[in-house]
CSV table of C-alpha atoms in Angstrom, one decimal:
chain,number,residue,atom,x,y,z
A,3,UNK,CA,0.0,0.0,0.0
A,4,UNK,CA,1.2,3.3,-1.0
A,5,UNK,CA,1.6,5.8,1.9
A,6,UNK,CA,-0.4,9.0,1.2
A,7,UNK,CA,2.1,11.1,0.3
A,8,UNK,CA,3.1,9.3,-2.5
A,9,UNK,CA,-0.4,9.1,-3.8
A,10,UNK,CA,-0.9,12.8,-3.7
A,11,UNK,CA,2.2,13.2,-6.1
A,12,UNK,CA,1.1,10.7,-8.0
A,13,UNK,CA,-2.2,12.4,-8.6
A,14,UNK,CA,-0.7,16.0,-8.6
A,15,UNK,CA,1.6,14.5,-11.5
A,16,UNK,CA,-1.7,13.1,-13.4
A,17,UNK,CA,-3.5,16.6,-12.8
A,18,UNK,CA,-0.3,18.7,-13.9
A,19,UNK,CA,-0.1,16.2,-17.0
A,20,UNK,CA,-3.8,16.8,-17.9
A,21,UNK,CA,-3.5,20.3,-17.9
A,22,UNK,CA,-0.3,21.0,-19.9
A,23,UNK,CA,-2.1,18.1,-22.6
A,24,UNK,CA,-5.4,20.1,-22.6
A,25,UNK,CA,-3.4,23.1,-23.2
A,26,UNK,CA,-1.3,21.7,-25.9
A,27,UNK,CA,-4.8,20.5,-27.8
A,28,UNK,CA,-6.2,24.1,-27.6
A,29,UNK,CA,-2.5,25.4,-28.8
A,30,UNK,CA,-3.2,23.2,-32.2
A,31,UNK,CA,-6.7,24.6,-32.5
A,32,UNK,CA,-5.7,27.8,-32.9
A,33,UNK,CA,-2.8,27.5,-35.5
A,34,UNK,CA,-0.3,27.6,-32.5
A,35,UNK,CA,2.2,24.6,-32.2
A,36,UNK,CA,4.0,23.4,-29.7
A,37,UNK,CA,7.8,23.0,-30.9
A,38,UNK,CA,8.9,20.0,-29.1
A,39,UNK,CA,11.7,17.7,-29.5
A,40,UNK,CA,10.2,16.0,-32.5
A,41,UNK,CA,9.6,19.9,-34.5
A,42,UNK,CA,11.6,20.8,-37.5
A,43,UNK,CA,12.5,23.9,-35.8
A,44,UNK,CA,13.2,22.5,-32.5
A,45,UNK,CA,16.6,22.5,-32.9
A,46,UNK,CA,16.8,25.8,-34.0
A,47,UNK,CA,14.7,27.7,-31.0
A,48,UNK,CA,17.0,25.9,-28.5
A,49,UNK,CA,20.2,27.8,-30.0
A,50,UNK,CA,17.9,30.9,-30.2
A,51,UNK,CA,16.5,30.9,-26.3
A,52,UNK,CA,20.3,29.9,-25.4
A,53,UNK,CA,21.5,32.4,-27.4
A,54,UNK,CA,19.1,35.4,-26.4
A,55,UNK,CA,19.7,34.8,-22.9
A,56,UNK,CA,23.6,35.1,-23.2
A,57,UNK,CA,23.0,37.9,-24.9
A,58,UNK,CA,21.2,40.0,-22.5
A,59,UNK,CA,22.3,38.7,-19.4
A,60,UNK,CA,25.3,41.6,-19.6
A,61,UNK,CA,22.5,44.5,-19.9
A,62,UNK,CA,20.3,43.2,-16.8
A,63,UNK,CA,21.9,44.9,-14.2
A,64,UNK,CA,23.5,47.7,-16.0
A,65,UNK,CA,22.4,51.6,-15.8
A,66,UNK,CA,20.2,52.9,-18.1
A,67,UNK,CA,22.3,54.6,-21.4
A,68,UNK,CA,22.0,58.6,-20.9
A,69,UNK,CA,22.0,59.0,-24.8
A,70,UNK,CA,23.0,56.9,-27.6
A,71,UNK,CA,25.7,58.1,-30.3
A,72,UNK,CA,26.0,57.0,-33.9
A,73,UNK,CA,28.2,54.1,-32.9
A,74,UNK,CA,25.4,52.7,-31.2
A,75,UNK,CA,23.0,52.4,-34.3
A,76,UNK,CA,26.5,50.6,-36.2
A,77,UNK,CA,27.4,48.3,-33.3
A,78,UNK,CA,27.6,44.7,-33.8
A,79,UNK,CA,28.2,41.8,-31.2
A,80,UNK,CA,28.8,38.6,-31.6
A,81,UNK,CA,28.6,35.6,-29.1
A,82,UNK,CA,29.8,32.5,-29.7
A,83,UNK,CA,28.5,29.5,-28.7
A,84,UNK,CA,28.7,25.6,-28.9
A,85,UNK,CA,27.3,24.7,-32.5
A,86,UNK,CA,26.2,28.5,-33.4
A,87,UNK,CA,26.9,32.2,-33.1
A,88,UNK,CA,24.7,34.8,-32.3
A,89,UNK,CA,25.2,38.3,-33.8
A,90,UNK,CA,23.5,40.8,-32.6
A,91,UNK,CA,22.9,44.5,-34.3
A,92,UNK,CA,22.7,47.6,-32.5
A,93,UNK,CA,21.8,46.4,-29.0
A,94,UNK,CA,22.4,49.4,-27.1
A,95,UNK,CA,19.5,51.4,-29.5
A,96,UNK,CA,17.0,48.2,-29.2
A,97,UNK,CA,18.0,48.3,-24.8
A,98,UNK,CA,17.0,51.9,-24.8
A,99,UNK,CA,14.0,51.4,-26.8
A,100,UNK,CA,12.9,48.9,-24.4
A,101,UNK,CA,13.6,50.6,-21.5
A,102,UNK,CA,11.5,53.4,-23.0
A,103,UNK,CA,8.3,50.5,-22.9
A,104,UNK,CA,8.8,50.1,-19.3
A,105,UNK,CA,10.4,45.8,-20.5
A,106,UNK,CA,13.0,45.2,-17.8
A,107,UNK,CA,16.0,43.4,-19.7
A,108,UNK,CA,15.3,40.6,-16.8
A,109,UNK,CA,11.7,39.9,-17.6
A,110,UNK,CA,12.6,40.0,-21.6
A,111,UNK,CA,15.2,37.7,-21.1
A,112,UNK,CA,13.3,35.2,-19.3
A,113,UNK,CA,9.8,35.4,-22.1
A,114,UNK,CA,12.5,35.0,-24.7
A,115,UNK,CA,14.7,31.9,-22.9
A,116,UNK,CA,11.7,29.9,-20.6
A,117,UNK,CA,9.8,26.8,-22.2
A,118,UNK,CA,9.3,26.0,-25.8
A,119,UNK,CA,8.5,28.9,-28.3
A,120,UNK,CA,5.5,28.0,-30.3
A,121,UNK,CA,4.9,28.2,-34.1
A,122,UNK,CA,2.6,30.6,-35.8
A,123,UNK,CA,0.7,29.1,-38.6
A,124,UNK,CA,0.6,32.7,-41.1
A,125,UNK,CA,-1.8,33.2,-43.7
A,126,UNK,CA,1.1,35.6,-45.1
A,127,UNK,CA,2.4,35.0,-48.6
A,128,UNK,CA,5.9,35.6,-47.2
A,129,UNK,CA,8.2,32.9,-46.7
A,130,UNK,CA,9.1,34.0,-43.2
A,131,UNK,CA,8.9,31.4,-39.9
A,132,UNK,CA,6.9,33.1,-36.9
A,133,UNK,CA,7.7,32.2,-33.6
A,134,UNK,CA,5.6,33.2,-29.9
A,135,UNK,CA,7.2,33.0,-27.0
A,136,UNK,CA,5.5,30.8,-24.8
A,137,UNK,CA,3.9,33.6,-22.7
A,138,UNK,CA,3.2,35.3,-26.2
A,139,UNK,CA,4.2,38.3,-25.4
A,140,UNK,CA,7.0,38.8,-27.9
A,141,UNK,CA,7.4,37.3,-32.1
A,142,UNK,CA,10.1,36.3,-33.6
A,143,UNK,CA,10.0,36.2,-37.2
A,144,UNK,CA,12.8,35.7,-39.7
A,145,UNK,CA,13.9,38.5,-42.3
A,146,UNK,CA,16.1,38.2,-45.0
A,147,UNK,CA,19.2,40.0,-45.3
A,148,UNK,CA,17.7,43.0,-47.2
A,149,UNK,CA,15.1,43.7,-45.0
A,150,UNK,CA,17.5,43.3,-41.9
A,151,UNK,CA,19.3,46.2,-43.8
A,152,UNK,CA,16.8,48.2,-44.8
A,153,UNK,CA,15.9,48.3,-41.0
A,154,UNK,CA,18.7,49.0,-39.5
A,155,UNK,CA,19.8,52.0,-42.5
A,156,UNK,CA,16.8,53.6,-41.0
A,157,UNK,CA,16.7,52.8,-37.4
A,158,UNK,CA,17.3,56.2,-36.5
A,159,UNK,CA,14.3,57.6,-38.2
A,160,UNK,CA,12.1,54.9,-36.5
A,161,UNK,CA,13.4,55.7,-32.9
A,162,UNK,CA,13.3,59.4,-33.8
A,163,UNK,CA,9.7,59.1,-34.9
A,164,UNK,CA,8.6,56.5,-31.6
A,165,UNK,CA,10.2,59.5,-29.1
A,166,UNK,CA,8.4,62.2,-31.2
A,167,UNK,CA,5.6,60.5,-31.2
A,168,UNK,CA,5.2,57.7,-28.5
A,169,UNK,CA,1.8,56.3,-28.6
A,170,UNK,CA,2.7,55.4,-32.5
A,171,UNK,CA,0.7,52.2,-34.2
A,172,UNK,CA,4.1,51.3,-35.2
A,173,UNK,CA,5.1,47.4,-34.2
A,174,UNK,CA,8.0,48.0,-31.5
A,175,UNK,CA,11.0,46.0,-32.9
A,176,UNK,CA,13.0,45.1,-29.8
A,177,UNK,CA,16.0,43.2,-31.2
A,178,UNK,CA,17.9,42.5,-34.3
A,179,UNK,CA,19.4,39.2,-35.1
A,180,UNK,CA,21.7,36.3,-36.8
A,181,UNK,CA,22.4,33.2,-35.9
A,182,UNK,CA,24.8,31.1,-38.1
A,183,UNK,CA,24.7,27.5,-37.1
A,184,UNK,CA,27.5,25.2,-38.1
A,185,UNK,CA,29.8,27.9,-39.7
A,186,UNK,CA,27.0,27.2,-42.8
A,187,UNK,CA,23.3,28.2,-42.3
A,188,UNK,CA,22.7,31.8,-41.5
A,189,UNK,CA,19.5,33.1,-40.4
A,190,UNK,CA,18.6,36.8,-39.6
A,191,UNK,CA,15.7,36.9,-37.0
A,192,UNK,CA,13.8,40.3,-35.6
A,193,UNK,CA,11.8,40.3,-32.3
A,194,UNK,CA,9.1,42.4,-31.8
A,195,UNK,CA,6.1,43.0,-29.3
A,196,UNK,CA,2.7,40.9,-30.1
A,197,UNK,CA,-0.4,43.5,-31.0
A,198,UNK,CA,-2.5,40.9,-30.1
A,199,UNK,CA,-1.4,40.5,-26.4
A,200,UNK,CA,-2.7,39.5,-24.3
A,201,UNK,CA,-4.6,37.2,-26.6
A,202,UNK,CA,-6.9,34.9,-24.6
A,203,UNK,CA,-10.5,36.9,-24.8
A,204,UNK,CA,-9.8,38.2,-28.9
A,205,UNK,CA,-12.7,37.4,-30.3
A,206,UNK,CA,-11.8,38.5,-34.0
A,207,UNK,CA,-8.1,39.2,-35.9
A,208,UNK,CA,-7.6,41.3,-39.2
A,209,UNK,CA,-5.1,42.1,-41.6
A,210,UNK,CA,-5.7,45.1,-43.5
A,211,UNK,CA,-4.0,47.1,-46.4
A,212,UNK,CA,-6.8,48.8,-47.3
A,213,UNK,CA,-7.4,47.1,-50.7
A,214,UNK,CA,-9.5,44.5,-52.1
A,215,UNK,CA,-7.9,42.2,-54.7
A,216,UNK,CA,-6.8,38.9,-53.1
A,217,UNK,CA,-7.8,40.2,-49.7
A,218,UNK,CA,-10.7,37.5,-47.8
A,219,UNK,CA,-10.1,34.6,-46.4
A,220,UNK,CA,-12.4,32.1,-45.8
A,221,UNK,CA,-13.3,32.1,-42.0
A,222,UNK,CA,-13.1,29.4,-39.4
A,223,UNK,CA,-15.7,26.5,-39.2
A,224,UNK,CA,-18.2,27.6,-36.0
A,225,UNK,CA,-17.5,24.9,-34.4
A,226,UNK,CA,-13.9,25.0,-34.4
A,227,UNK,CA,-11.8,27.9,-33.1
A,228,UNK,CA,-8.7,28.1,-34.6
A,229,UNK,CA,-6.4,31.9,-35.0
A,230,UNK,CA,-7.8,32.6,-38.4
A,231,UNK,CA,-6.6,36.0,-39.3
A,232,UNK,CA,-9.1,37.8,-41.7
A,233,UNK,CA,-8.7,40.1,-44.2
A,234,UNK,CA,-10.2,43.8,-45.6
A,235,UNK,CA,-13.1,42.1,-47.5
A,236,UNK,CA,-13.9,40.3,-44.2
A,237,UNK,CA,-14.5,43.5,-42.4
A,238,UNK,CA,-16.7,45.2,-44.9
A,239,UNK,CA,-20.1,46.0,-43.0
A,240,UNK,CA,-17.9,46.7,-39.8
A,241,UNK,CA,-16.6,49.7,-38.1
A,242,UNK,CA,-14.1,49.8,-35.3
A,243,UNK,CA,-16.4,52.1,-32.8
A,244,UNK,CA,-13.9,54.6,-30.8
A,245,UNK,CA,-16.4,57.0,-29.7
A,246,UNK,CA,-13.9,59.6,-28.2
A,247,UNK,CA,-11.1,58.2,-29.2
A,248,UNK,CA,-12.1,57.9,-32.8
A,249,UNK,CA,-9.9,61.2,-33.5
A,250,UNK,CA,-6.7,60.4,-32.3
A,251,UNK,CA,-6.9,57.0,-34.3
A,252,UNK,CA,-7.3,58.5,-37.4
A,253,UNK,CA,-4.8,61.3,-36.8
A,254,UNK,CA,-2.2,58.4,-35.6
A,255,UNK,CA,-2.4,56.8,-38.7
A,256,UNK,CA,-2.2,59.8,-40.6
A,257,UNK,CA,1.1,60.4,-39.0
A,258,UNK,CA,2.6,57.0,-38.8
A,259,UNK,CA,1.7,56.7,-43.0
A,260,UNK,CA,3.5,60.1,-43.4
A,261,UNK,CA,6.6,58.7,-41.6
A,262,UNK,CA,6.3,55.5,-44.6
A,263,UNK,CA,5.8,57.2,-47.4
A,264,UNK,CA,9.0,58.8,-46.4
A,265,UNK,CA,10.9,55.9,-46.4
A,266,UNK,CA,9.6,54.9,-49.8
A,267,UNK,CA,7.7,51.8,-48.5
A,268,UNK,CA,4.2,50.4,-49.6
A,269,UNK,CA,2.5,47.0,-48.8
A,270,UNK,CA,2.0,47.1,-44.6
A,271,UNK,CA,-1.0,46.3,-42.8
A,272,UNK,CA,-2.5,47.5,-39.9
A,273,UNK,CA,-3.5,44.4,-37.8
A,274,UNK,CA,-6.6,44.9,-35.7
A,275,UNK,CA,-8.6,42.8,-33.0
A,276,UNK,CA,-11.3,42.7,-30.2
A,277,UNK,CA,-12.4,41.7,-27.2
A,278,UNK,CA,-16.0,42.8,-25.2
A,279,UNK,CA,-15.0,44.7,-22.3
A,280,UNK,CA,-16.0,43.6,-18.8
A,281,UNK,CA,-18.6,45.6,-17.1
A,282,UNK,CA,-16.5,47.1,-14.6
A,283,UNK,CA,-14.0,48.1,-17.2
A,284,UNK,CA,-16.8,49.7,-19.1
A,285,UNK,CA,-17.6,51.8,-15.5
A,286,UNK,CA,-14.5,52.6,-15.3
A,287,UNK,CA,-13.5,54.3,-18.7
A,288,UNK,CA,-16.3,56.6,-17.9
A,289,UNK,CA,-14.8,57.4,-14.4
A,290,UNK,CA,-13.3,61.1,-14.3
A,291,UNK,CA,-10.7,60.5,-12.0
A,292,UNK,CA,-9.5,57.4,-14.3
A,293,UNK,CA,-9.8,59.7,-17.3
A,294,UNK,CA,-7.5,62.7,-15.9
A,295,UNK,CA,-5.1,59.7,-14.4
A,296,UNK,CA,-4.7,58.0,-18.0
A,297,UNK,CA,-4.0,61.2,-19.6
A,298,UNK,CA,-1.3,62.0,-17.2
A,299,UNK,CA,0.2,58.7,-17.5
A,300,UNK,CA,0.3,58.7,-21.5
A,301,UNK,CA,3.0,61.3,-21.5
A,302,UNK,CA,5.7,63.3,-20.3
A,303,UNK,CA,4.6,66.7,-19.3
A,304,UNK,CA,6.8,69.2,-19.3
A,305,UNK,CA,6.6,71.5,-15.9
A,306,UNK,CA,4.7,74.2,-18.1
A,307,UNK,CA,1.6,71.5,-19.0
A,308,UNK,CA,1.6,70.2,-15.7
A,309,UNK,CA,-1.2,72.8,-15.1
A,310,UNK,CA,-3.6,70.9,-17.4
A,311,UNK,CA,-3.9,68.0,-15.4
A,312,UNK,CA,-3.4,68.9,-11.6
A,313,UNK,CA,-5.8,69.1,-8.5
A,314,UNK,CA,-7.9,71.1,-7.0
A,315,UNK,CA,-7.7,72.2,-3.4
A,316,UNK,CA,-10.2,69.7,-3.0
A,317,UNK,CA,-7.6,66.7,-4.4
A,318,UNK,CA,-10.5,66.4,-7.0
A,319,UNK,CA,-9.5,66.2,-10.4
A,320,UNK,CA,-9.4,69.6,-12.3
A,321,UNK,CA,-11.9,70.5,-14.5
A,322,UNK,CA,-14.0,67.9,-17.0
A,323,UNK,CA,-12.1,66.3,-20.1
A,324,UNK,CA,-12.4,67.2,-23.6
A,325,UNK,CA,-14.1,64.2,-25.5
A,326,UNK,CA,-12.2,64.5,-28.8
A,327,UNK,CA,-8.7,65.2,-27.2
A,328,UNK,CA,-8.8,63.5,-24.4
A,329,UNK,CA,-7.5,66.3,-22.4
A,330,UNK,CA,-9.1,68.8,-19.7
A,331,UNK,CA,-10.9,71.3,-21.2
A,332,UNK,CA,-8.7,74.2,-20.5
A,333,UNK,CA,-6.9,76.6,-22.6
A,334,UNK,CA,-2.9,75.1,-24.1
A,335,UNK,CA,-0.3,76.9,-22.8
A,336,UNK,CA,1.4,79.0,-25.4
A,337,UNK,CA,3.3,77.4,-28.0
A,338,UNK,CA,6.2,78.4,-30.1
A,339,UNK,CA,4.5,76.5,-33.0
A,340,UNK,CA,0.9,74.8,-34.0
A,341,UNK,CA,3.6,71.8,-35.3
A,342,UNK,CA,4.3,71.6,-31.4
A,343,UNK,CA,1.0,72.3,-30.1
A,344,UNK,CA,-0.1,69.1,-32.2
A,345,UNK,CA,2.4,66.8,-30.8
A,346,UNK,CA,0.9,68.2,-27.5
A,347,UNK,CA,-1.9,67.2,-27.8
A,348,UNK,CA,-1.8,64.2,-30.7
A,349,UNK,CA,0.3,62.2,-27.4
A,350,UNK,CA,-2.2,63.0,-25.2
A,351,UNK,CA,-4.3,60.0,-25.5
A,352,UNK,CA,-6.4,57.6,-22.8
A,353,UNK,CA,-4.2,54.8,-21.9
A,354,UNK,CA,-6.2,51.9,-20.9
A,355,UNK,CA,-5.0,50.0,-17.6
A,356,UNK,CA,-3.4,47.0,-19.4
A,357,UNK,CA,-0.3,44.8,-19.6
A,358,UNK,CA,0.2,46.1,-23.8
A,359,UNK,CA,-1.6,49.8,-23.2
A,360,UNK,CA,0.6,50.8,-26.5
A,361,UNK,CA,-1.5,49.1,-29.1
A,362,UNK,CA,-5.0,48.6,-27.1
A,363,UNK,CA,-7.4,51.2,-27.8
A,364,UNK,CA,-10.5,51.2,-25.3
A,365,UNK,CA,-14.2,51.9,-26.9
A,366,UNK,CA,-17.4,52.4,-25.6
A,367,UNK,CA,-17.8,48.7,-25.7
A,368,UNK,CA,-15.0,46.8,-27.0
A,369,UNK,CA,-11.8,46.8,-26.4
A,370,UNK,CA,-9.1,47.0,-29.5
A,371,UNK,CA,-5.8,45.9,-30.5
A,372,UNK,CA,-4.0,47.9,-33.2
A,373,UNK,CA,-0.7,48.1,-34.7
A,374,UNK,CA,0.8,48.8,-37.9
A,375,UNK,CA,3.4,46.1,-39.3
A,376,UNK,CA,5.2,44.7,-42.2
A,377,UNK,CA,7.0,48.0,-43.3
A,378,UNK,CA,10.2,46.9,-45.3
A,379,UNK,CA,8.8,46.2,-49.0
A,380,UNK,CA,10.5,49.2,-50.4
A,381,UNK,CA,9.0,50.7,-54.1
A,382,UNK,CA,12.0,49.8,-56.1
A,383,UNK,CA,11.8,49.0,-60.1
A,384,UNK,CA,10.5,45.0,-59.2
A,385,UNK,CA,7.0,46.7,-57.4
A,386,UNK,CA,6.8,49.4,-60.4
A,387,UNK,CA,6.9,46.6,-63.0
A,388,UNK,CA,4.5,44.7,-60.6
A,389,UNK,CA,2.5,47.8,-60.5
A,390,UNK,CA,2.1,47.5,-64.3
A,391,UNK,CA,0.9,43.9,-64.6
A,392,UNK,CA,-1.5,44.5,-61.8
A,393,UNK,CA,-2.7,47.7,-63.3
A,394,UNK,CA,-3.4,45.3,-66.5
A,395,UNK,CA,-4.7,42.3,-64.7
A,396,UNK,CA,-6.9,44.0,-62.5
A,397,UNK,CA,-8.3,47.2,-64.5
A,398,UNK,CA,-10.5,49.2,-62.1
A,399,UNK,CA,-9.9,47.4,-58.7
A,400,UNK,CA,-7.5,48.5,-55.5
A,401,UNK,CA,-4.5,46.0,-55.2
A,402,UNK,CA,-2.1,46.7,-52.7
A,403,UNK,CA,0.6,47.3,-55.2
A,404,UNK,CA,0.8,50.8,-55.9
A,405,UNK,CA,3.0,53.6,-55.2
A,406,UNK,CA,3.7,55.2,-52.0
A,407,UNK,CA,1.9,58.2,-51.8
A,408,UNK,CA,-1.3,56.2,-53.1
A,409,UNK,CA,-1.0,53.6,-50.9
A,410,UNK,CA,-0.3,55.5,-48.0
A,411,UNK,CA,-3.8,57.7,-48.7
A,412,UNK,CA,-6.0,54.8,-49.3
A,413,UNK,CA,-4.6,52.9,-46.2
A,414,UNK,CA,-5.9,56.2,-44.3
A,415,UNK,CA,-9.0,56.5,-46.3
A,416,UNK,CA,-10.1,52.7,-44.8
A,417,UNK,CA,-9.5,53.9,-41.4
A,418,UNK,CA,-11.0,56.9,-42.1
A,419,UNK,CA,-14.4,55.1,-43.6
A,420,UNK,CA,-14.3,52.4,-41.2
A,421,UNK,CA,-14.0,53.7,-38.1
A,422,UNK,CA,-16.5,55.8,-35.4
């Protein structure tokens, strides 16, 4: 006869076991796998977790960097390891950026280095391998070697454009990679935050470019519920419903397709998803006190703003808060510009009380996930000549290859005609 101790690790071990297999099922029924022992790229995501963590252990307990130079955005380090090498590109400008998201380098480390990653199963016509981490808070994808470049020729102008404007859709790249296994196979990998996390109430995913040709996909049986990620077409008859947020969306993507067209790119997406809100968040985003709070949280203010958003002898919160800004309704300090005065005001938005508050939006009723991504297909002469066939193929119809300046407009039209 066992003695009882025995027996309750025994059935702890069952119950533990049950779990992680129920788990593993629900993984598979939403396109996420596993990548256990038996994966083709099991092999693979071990060097990168060992790798990753190597790499960052050094930065864990260092100071924060008072300013990066121009050597910083050239640096490269290399690791080397038993059976690979990592390299890694500019890791002082990627350590700042995620200081700047409030990521400790300990808590990135340990998403990026504890239990198996899991493979995405992308609808994308690229031929890239997506990887979650297995808290999915962060991707990995692989790049090839001219978008890794193209990147990191214009990191500057990203990081200059996320301080300028820090509540940007943008997808926050946190880390640029190689790994060459065997002296032989070289891989270049980027890591970047999930929009779509956390992940476990999303009730709907979309891609969207803002075009129609080749852009529906056919959605998921009803009685299964797999991560099907749906397309423009899909979302016709919809609207992403802001309410007072609606004007800072639209503006935000005004500016963020600005900042492409002036790196001469076309072909991104804005990804979107949603999730009811609870009834006490719902309360709560009506709630003064939380309103003035979020402001104040979104941004840096300058002693000469604080003003805008202090007490009142009481310790109430001063004054009531303008719907379409988002900001007490009192009058802007003076301002040396209306080009500053916008920035003013364009990064003063309602943060909602969540673990990703950069690419959640809250609405009256739902809550959204929006960021903008896949921004390295560059309008060189092989997306002109594409241009042409298209133009030819598809006479009269919106296909997502088209020049900059168009595509930006019509990317902001769509927001612009499907959101209120």
């Amino acid at each position: 006869m066992e003695k009882p101790k025995k027996q309750k690790q025994r059935r702890s071990g069952t119950v533990g076991r049950r779990l992680w297999s129920r788990l593993t099922r629900r993984w598979r029924l939403l396109g996420l796998f596993e990548i256990d022992e038996d994966h083709e790229f099991y092999n693979l995501t071990v060097m990168m977790k060992e790798g990753l963590s190597a790499m960052l252990e050094p930065a864990i307990d260092q100071p924060a960097q008072d300013e990066l130079t121009a050597d910083d955005y050239t640096k490269e380090e290399s690791q080397v390891h038993e059976g690979f090498e990592l390299q890694t590109y500019a890791g002082p400008v990627f350590t700042s950026l995620r200081r700047s998201l409030d990521i400790s380098e300990r808590a990135y480390q340990t998403s990026l280095s504890s239990d198996c990653y899991l493979q995405f199963i992308s609808n994308s016509k690229s031929k890239a391998d997506f990887f979650l981490t297995n808290d999915k808070c962060y991707f990995l994808k692989t790049q090839s070697k001219r978008e890794v470049n193209f990147l990191l020729s214009n990191l500057k102008r990203y990081m200059e454009h996320l301080e300028k404007y820090p509540h940007s859709l943008m997808v926050r790249f946190l880390g640029v990679h190689r790994i060459i296994i065997h002296g032989d196979i070289k891989k270049y990998f980027i890591v970047m935050q999930s929009v779509f996390y956390p992940d476990e109430r999303i009730t709907a995913r979309y891609d969207v470019k803002g075009c129609e040709v080749g852009r529906w996909t056919n959605p998921s049986p009803k009685d299964e519920q797999p991560i099907t990620v749906l397309k423009d077409m899909n979302f016709e008859g919809q609207h992403i419903n802001l309410g007072e947020q609606r004007s800072w969306l639209v503006r935000q993507v005004q500016i963020d397709t600005e900042f492409l067209h002036s790196l001469n790119v076309l072909d991104y997406s804005i990804l979107v998803a949603h999730q009811p809100l609870h009834m006490d968040e719902i309360d709560q985003n009506h709630d003064l006190a939380t309103l003035v709070l979020r402001t104040t949280a979104s941004v840096d203010i300058v002693e000469e703003d604080s003003a805008l958003l202090q007490s009142d002898q009481s310790g109430s919160p001063a004054t009531a808060v303008d719907p379409e800004a988002g900001i007490p309704l009192q009058e802007l300090p003076h301002r040396h510009s209306a080009e500053l005065q916008e920035f003013q005001v364009q990064n003063r938005r309602l943060l909602p009380e969540f673990k990703n508050p950069v690419h959640v939006v809250d609405g009256p009723e739902l809550r959204y996930f929006v960021g903008v991504v896949d921004i390295f297909t560059v309008y060189g002469l092989k997306k002109r000549l594409e241009n042409l066939w298209k133009r030819i193929r598809f006479p009269g119809r919106a296909f997502s290859t088209v020049s900059p300046p168009a595509y930006s407009h019509r990317f902001c039209q769509w927001v612009e005609n499907h959101t209120k």
